[in-house]
Amino acid sequence: MAGGIRMGQDICVVDCRKNKGLENDYFTLNVWGKPVFSYIVEECLEAGCFHSIYIITDSLYLKSVAWDIFGDRVILANKLPDQNKWVEEKGKGRYFIVHGCALMLKKETIISVLNRGGGTIYSAKRWKEYPLYPDDLKAVVNERKTNVFVLTDTIGQAAWQGEKYLLGSSESLVVEDNNDFELALILKKKEQSAAVLQDSIQGRIQEKQQILKGGMENSVCLIGHSQFDDWDVKELYGMTVRNCGIRGISSFQYRKLILEAGMLHCGSNAFVIMQGTNDIVSDYTVGQIAGSIRDIVFFVRGHNPDAPIFIVPCLHVNGRGDRSNQKIDECNAALYKLIRGENMFWVDMEALDDDFGNLKREYTRDGLHLSREGYALFGKLLEGSMGKFFS
């Protein structure tokens, strides 16, 4: 079957050969309405950087399903094409070889790996009877089970002689047993929920467009997530509140969807910034999270050199499985080191915690969001900090 032409001169190979040692053919199992292998093929297509995308399989059923979904946008074959012949005919080009059950891998990572170079890009550990490419993505790196891409200079070079490109915990999943499959169901459901949340964030931004873009005299601007958005506050330290909090948003999304889009008017007399709680549930590192929040702070400072900026640390939680106070503390400590500048103030919120460092139960309605009593103390602590500047 003829395949569609992709941009670039690299070949993408999605390895869908069944491992005879596995009980199930996980490639064609259904994950929320789509076969497992289709997820990685879609990401490779959307990456838009391949000349051709091959699906390697000897399964007539998988070929039939692949043709129904992708048609001639892919090439269906029983074995890998000869790379040496490809190079001779086209002048250059590499292989990007990925497991067909790597359903969490994203196009952004694929593009990043390609940009790192390497004559051949393998995604596996075991070579076994396939000297050209291995049969799974799983590897042991620094005594920890993880997934890697291995960038090599030539075909046949030992995998561990190549440069390693580690993947994040979610993207590293390869469905090879029933536990992997159940985890895939959970992770893909979370992705769907994330898409719904993204739509909700966009809708909320549109609802608050006038507040975001509008300037107010004698005002204080709140920049953050739901802990601001849910706060019914009209005035702080004698200033009108511009509540620019957006529920569900992370600091990375706030920068991209609001700041970089020119949505935020920075003419207020003071700013209060609180971010982080929606960042720590992602795969971002502590340094990346602190850096993202710092960028928000300095974006405001760059557009308003004189207004005081009050930075509220990420609040502790109580009994939340999706957020840990240890990571919150690490992020706050990293952010504190990055925030340096005139008229920038760190707001102490320890009074909201119990003796064990958890957000007090009476101050929260679900272990994360503040209760009426929590907001009362929060506002008191914030105004106390503001008073040190304005008094």
Short mmCIF file of C-alpha atoms in Angstrom, two decimals:
data_model
loop_
_atom_site.label_atom_id
_atom_site.label_comp_id
_atom_site.label_asym_id
_atom_site.label_seq_id
_atom_site.Cartn_x
_atom_site.Cartn_y
_atom_site.Cartn_z
CA MET A 1 0.00 0.00 0.00
CA ALA A 2 1.37 3.41 -0.88
CA GLY A 3 2.25 5.75 1.95
CA GLY A 4 1.80 9.49 2.21
CA ILE A 5 4.80 11.78 1.98
CA ARG A 6 5.90 13.43 5.23
CA MET A 7 7.97 16.57 5.67
CA GLY A 8 11.66 15.88 6.26
CA GLN A 9 13.86 12.97 5.21
CA ASP A 10 13.69 10.76 8.29
CA ILE A 11 11.75 7.50 8.39
CA CYS A 12 9.48 6.71 11.33
CA VAL A 13 9.03 3.02 12.15
CA VAL A 14 6.25 1.98 14.52
CA ASP A 15 7.14 -1.56 15.58
CA CYS A 16 3.91 -3.56 15.97
CA ARG A 17 5.36 -7.04 15.83
CA LYS A 18 3.82 -9.22 18.49
CA ASN A 19 6.08 -10.47 21.25
CA LYS A 20 5.39 -14.20 21.30
CA GLY A 21 6.11 -14.28 25.00
CA LEU A 22 3.11 -12.08 25.81
CA GLU A 23 -0.35 -13.50 26.44
CA ASN A 24 -2.25 -10.72 24.67
CA ASP A 25 -1.73 -8.77 21.49
CA TYR A 26 -1.86 -5.41 23.23
CA PHE A 27 -1.44 -3.41 20.03
CA THR A 28 -5.10 -3.75 19.06
CA LEU A 29 -6.73 -3.64 22.51
CA ASN A 30 -9.21 -0.81 22.91
CA VAL A 31 -8.28 2.19 25.08
CA TRP A 32 -11.21 4.58 25.27
CA GLY A 33 -12.46 3.91 21.76
CA LYS A 34 -9.12 3.56 19.94
CA PRO A 35 -6.61 0.71 19.55
CA VAL A 36 -3.40 1.06 21.52
CA PHE A 37 -1.09 1.35 18.49
CA SER A 38 -3.11 4.19 16.95
CA TYR A 39 -2.09 6.66 19.67
CA ILE A 40 1.62 6.63 18.86
CA VAL A 41 0.95 6.62 15.09
CA GLU A 42 -1.19 9.76 15.49
CA GLU A 43 1.57 11.51 17.44
CA CYS A 44 4.15 10.62 14.78
CA LEU A 45 1.84 11.93 12.05
CA GLU A 46 1.12 15.14 13.95
CA ALA A 47 4.84 15.69 14.55
CA GLY A 48 4.96 16.49 10.82
CA CYS A 49 8.68 15.81 10.48
CA PHE A 50 8.87 12.41 8.76
CA HIS A 51 9.11 11.58 5.08
CA SER A 52 7.40 8.23 5.62
CA ILE A 53 5.79 6.41 8.54
CA TYR A 54 5.95 2.62 8.52
CA ILE A 55 3.88 0.26 10.63
CA ILE A 56 5.77 -3.03 10.88
CA THR A 57 3.55 -6.07 11.55
CA ASP A 58 2.72 -9.46 10.10
CA SER A 59 -0.81 -9.32 11.54
CA LEU A 60 -3.44 -9.07 8.81
CA TYR A 61 -5.94 -7.87 11.40
CA LEU A 62 -3.71 -5.02 12.60
CA LYS A 63 -3.01 -4.02 8.99
CA SER A 64 -6.75 -3.92 8.30
CA VAL A 65 -7.41 -1.76 11.36
CA ALA A 66 -4.48 0.54 10.51
CA TRP A 67 -5.72 1.00 6.94
CA ASP A 68 -9.24 1.81 8.16
CA ILE A 69 -7.86 4.50 10.50
CA PHE A 70 -4.92 5.97 8.60
CA GLY A 71 -5.32 4.92 4.97
CA ASP A 72 -2.35 5.80 2.78
CA ARG A 73 -0.88 8.19 5.35
CA VAL A 74 1.20 5.23 6.55
CA ILE A 75 3.05 2.35 4.90
CA LEU A 76 2.16 -1.15 6.10
CA ALA A 77 4.98 -3.69 5.90
CA ASN A 78 6.15 -7.00 7.35
CA LYS A 79 9.72 -5.86 7.91
CA LEU A 80 11.80 -2.74 8.17
CA PRO A 81 12.97 -1.18 4.91
CA ASP A 82 16.70 -1.18 4.20
CA GLN A 83 18.15 1.99 5.69
CA ASN A 84 21.34 1.82 3.62
CA LYS A 85 19.26 1.76 0.44
CA TRP A 86 17.21 4.68 1.77
CA VAL A 87 20.33 6.73 2.41
CA GLU A 88 21.75 5.91 -1.01
CA GLU A 89 18.53 6.89 -2.81
CA LYS A 90 17.69 10.02 -0.82
CA GLY A 91 21.15 11.21 0.14
CA LYS A 92 20.44 11.25 3.86
CA GLY A 93 17.82 10.36 6.42
CA ARG A 94 17.58 8.49 9.72
CA TYR A 95 15.41 5.87 11.33
CA PHE A 96 13.21 6.79 14.28
CA ILE A 97 12.08 3.47 15.73
CA VAL A 98 9.36 3.33 18.39
CA HIS A 99 7.27 0.61 20.01
CA GLY A 100 3.63 0.43 18.89
CA CYS A 101 2.46 0.14 22.52
CA ALA A 102 4.12 3.41 23.59
CA LEU A 103 0.73 5.09 23.63
CA MET A 104 1.66 7.98 25.96
CA LEU A 105 4.56 9.35 23.92
CA LYS A 106 3.93 12.90 22.67
CA LYS A 107 4.84 14.64 19.42
CA GLU A 108 6.78 17.33 21.28
CA THR A 109 9.10 14.67 22.70
CA ILE A 110 9.47 13.04 19.30
CA ILE A 111 10.51 16.36 17.77
CA SER A 112 12.90 17.01 20.66
CA VAL A 113 14.57 13.62 20.23
CA LEU A 114 14.96 14.13 16.49
CA ASN A 115 16.58 17.51 17.11
CA ARG A 116 19.19 15.87 19.33
CA GLY A 117 20.66 14.03 16.34
CA GLY A 118 21.94 10.49 15.95
CA GLY A 119 22.18 8.36 12.84
CA THR A 120 19.53 5.97 14.16
CA ILE A 121 17.18 6.61 17.06
CA TYR A 122 16.22 3.46 18.91
CA SER A 123 13.66 3.26 21.67
CA ALA A 124 14.56 0.16 23.59
CA LYS A 125 16.88 -1.98 25.65
CA ARG A 126 16.91 -5.56 24.34
CA TRP A 127 18.38 -6.38 20.94
CA LYS A 128 17.74 -10.15 21.00
CA GLU A 129 17.46 -11.58 17.50
CA TYR A 130 16.96 -8.13 15.97
CA PRO A 131 20.42 -6.57 15.53
CA LEU A 132 18.89 -3.55 13.82
CA TYR A 133 16.42 -2.55 16.48
CA PRO A 134 15.19 -3.84 19.83
CA ASP A 135 11.69 -4.92 20.79
CA ASP A 136 10.63 -2.74 23.70
CA LEU A 137 11.16 0.64 25.33
CA LYS A 138 12.05 -0.46 28.83
CA ALA A 139 15.51 0.03 30.21
CA VAL A 140 17.38 0.21 33.51
CA VAL A 141 19.19 3.49 33.95
CA ASN A 142 20.97 4.30 37.21
CA GLU A 143 19.30 1.28 38.86
CA ARG A 144 15.87 2.71 38.13
CA LYS A 145 13.43 1.26 35.64
CA THR A 146 12.68 3.89 33.06
CA ASN A 147 12.44 4.39 29.33
CA VAL A 148 14.97 5.90 27.00
CA PHE A 149 15.66 6.78 23.45
CA VAL A 150 19.15 5.81 22.37
CA LEU A 151 20.74 8.04 19.74
CA THR A 152 23.44 6.20 17.80
CA ASP A 153 25.68 7.18 14.91
CA THR A 154 25.49 3.98 12.87
CA ILE A 155 23.32 0.93 12.37
CA GLY A 156 24.43 -1.91 14.59
CA GLN A 157 26.17 0.24 17.18
CA ALA A 158 25.59 -1.22 20.64
CA ALA A 159 22.62 0.50 22.24
CA TRP A 160 24.45 1.46 25.42
CA GLN A 161 27.17 3.21 23.46
CA GLY A 162 24.68 5.80 22.30
CA GLU A 163 23.46 8.96 23.99
CA LYS A 164 20.51 8.41 26.34
CA TYR A 165 17.36 10.49 26.20
CA LEU A 166 15.20 9.81 29.26
CA LEU A 167 11.43 10.04 29.12
CA GLY A 168 9.02 11.30 31.78
CA SER A 169 7.11 8.85 33.95
CA SER A 170 3.87 9.02 31.94
CA GLU A 171 5.44 8.98 28.48
CA SER A 172 7.58 6.00 29.41
CA LEU A 173 4.63 3.61 29.59
CA VAL A 174 4.70 0.69 27.16
CA VAL A 175 1.77 -1.71 27.40
CA GLU A 176 3.25 -5.17 27.89
CA ASP A 177 0.99 -6.72 30.52
CA ASN A 178 -2.44 -6.30 32.06
CA ASN A 179 -1.16 -3.91 34.74
CA ASP A 180 0.32 -1.68 32.03
CA PHE A 181 -3.00 -1.79 30.18
CA GLU A 182 -4.99 -0.78 33.26
CA LEU A 183 -2.54 2.05 33.91
CA ALA A 184 -2.93 3.16 30.28
CA LEU A 185 -6.69 3.36 30.77
CA ILE A 186 -6.19 5.60 33.80
CA LEU A 187 -3.60 7.86 32.15
CA LYS A 188 -5.61 8.30 28.97
CA LYS A 189 -8.70 9.13 31.03
CA LYS A 190 -6.65 11.78 32.82
CA GLU A 191 -5.64 13.17 29.43
CA GLN A 192 -9.28 13.39 28.42
CA SER A 193 -10.07 15.15 31.70
CA ALA A 194 -7.13 17.48 31.05
CA ALA A 195 -8.62 18.36 27.67
CA VAL A 196 -11.93 19.19 29.34
CA LEU A 197 -10.04 21.27 31.90
CA GLN A 198 -8.22 23.10 29.11
CA ASP A 199 -11.55 24.03 27.53
CA SER A 200 -12.78 25.18 30.93
CA ILE A 201 -9.68 27.34 31.40
CA GLN A 202 -10.13 28.93 27.99
CA GLY A 203 -13.79 29.59 28.76
CA ARG A 204 -12.95 31.18 32.10
CA ILE A 205 -10.36 33.42 30.46
CA GLN A 206 -12.98 34.64 28.03
CA GLU A 207 -15.45 35.25 30.88
CA LYS A 208 -12.87 37.37 32.73
CA GLN A 209 -11.48 39.11 29.67
CA GLN A 210 -12.73 42.51 30.76
CA ILE A 211 -11.14 42.11 34.20
CA LEU A 212 -7.88 40.85 32.74
CA LYS A 213 -7.54 43.61 30.18
CA GLY A 214 -9.18 46.43 32.06
CA GLY A 215 -7.27 48.86 34.22
CA MET A 216 -8.63 50.09 37.57
CA GLU A 217 -7.53 53.04 39.64
CA ASN A 218 -6.29 52.24 43.13
CA SER A 219 -6.44 48.48 42.51
CA VAL A 220 -4.62 45.32 43.53
CA CYS A 221 -4.35 42.57 40.91
CA LEU A 222 -4.56 38.92 41.96
CA ILE A 223 -2.69 36.54 39.62
CA GLY A 224 -3.19 32.84 40.16
CA HIS A 225 -5.51 29.85 40.04
CA SER A 226 -8.71 28.68 41.74
CA GLN A 227 -7.59 29.69 45.21
CA PHE A 228 -7.87 33.27 43.94
CA ASP A 229 -10.70 32.71 41.46
CA ASP A 230 -12.92 31.20 44.17
CA TRP A 231 -12.21 34.02 46.62
CA ASP A 232 -15.11 36.41 47.00
CA VAL A 233 -13.09 39.49 47.88
CA LYS A 234 -13.78 43.06 46.77
CA GLU A 235 -11.15 45.08 48.62
CA LEU A 236 -7.69 44.57 50.11
CA TYR A 237 -5.95 47.21 52.20
CA GLY A 238 -8.28 49.89 50.87
CA MET A 239 -7.72 48.96 47.21
CA THR A 240 -10.24 47.52 44.75
CA VAL A 241 -9.48 43.92 43.87
CA ARG A 242 -8.93 42.90 40.22
CA ASN A 243 -9.31 39.17 40.58
CA CYS A 244 -7.41 37.75 37.61
CA GLY A 245 -7.29 34.25 39.08
CA ILE A 246 -8.31 31.47 36.67
CA ARG A 247 -9.44 28.19 38.22
CA GLY A 248 -7.55 25.12 37.05
CA ILE A 249 -4.70 27.03 35.42
CA SER A 250 -1.00 26.29 35.92
CA SER A 251 1.76 28.87 35.87
CA PHE A 252 2.88 27.59 32.46
CA GLN A 253 -0.63 28.01 31.06
CA TYR A 254 -1.01 31.44 32.67
CA ARG A 255 2.13 32.61 30.91
CA LYS A 256 1.14 31.18 27.54
CA LEU A 257 -2.60 31.87 27.47
CA ILE A 258 -2.67 35.21 29.28
CA LEU A 259 0.71 36.93 29.53
CA GLU A 260 2.15 35.99 26.15
CA ALA A 261 -1.25 36.60 24.55
CA GLY A 262 -1.24 40.18 25.83
CA MET A 263 -4.35 39.59 27.93
CA LEU A 264 -3.17 41.09 31.22
CA HIS A 265 -3.21 44.82 31.91
CA CYS A 266 -0.40 45.59 34.33
CA GLY A 267 -1.44 49.04 35.49
CA SER A 268 -2.58 48.12 39.02
CA ASN A 269 -1.08 49.69 42.13
CA ALA A 270 -0.09 46.33 43.61
CA PHE A 271 0.07 42.68 42.57
CA VAL A 272 -0.39 39.43 44.47
CA ILE A 273 0.92 36.30 42.75
CA MET A 274 0.18 32.74 43.89
CA GLN A 275 0.96 29.78 41.62
CA GLY A 276 2.31 26.25 41.86
CA THR A 277 -0.46 23.96 43.08
CA ASN A 278 -1.52 23.04 39.54
CA ASP A 279 2.09 22.69 38.42
CA ILE A 280 3.18 20.04 40.92
CA VAL A 281 0.64 17.51 39.61
CA SER A 282 2.51 17.48 36.28
CA ASP A 283 5.87 16.03 35.24
CA TYR A 284 7.60 19.40 35.62
CA THR A 285 10.66 19.49 37.84
CA VAL A 286 10.86 21.71 40.90
CA GLY A 287 13.30 23.97 39.06
CA GLN A 288 11.01 24.30 36.05
CA ILE A 289 8.03 25.17 38.25
CA ALA A 290 9.94 27.77 40.27
CA GLY A 291 11.34 29.24 37.07
CA SER A 292 7.90 29.50 35.51
CA ILE A 293 6.49 31.36 38.51
CA ARG A 294 9.55 33.61 38.59
CA ASP A 295 8.90 34.46 34.95
CA ILE A 296 5.38 35.63 35.87
CA VAL A 297 6.79 37.81 38.63
CA PHE A 298 9.35 39.42 36.35
CA PHE A 299 6.83 39.82 33.54
CA VAL A 300 4.78 41.99 35.89
CA ARG A 301 7.89 43.82 37.10
CA GLY A 302 8.92 44.49 33.50
CA HIS A 303 5.54 46.06 32.72
CA ASN A 304 5.19 47.91 36.02
CA PRO A 305 8.54 48.78 37.60
CA ASP A 306 7.13 50.57 40.65
CA ALA A 307 4.19 48.55 41.98
CA PRO A 308 4.88 46.23 44.92
CA ILE A 309 4.58 42.51 44.18
CA PHE A 310 3.51 40.16 46.95
CA ILE A 311 4.40 36.51 46.33
CA VAL A 312 2.23 33.99 48.14
CA PRO A 313 3.88 30.56 48.45
CA CYS A 314 2.05 27.47 47.28
CA LEU A 315 -0.25 26.57 50.16
CA HIS A 316 0.03 23.24 51.90
CA VAL A 317 -2.66 20.59 51.42
CA ASN A 318 -4.32 18.12 53.75
CA GLY A 319 -4.80 14.48 52.77
CA ARG A 320 -4.45 14.93 49.03
CA GLY A 321 -3.10 12.01 47.03
CA ASP A 322 -2.43 14.19 43.99
CA ARG A 323 -0.22 16.71 45.79
CA SER A 324 2.45 16.28 48.45
CA ASN A 325 3.52 18.88 50.99
CA GLN A 326 7.12 17.74 50.52
CA LYS A 327 7.11 18.76 46.86
CA ILE A 328 5.25 21.96 47.76
CA ASP A 329 8.01 22.81 50.24
CA GLU A 330 10.68 22.06 47.64
CA CYS A 331 8.98 24.33 45.10
CA ASN A 332 8.51 27.13 47.62
CA ALA A 333 12.15 26.91 48.70
CA ALA A 334 13.34 27.02 45.08
CA LEU A 335 11.05 29.95 44.28
CA TYR A 336 12.14 31.88 47.37
CA LYS A 337 15.76 31.73 46.15
CA LEU A 338 14.77 33.09 42.73
CA ILE A 339 12.67 36.02 43.90
CA ARG A 340 14.96 38.96 44.41
CA GLY A 341 14.15 42.56 43.60
CA GLU A 342 13.02 45.88 44.90
CA ASN A 343 9.45 45.99 46.24
CA MET A 344 9.03 42.20 46.09
CA PHE A 345 7.64 40.64 49.25
CA TRP A 346 7.26 37.01 50.36
CA VAL A 347 3.97 36.47 52.23
CA ASP A 348 4.20 34.06 55.20
CA MET A 349 1.20 31.69 55.28
CA GLU A 350 2.36 29.27 58.00
CA ALA A 351 -0.56 30.29 60.23
CA LEU A 352 -2.84 28.27 57.92
CA ASP A 353 -1.02 25.04 58.88
CA ASP A 354 -1.50 22.62 61.77
CA ASP A 355 1.33 21.34 63.97
CA PHE A 356 2.20 18.70 61.38
CA GLY A 357 2.62 21.09 58.46
CA ASN A 358 -0.73 20.28 56.86
CA LEU A 359 -3.35 22.82 55.87
CA LYS A 360 -5.67 22.94 58.90
CA ARG A 361 -8.91 21.04 58.33
CA GLU A 362 -11.06 23.98 59.40
CA TYR A 363 -9.40 26.13 56.76
CA THR A 364 -10.15 23.85 53.79
CA ARG A 365 -13.24 22.31 52.25
CA ASP A 366 -11.51 19.49 50.35
CA GLY A 367 -7.88 19.44 51.48
CA LEU A 368 -6.87 21.93 48.79
CA HIS A 369 -9.33 24.80 48.37
CA LEU A 370 -9.89 27.19 51.21
CA SER A 371 -13.03 27.35 53.31
CA ARG A 372 -14.71 30.59 54.41
CA GLU A 373 -12.62 30.49 57.60
CA GLY A 374 -9.51 29.79 55.56
CA TYR A 375 -10.09 32.80 53.33
CA ALA A 376 -10.70 35.00 56.35
CA LEU A 377 -7.27 34.18 57.78
CA PHE A 378 -5.66 34.22 54.32
CA GLY A 379 -6.89 37.76 53.73
CA LYS A 380 -5.73 38.86 57.17
CA LEU A 381 -2.22 37.48 56.58
CA LEU A 382 -2.03 39.04 53.14
CA GLU A 383 -3.14 42.47 54.34
CA GLY A 384 -0.61 42.23 57.16
CA SER A 385 2.15 41.79 54.62
CA MET A 386 0.78 44.57 52.44
CA GLY A 387 0.70 46.90 55.41
CA LYS A 388 4.48 46.68 55.76
CA PHE A 389 4.77 48.44 52.42
CA PHE A 390 1.82 50.80 52.41
CA SER A 391 1.83 51.97 56.04
#
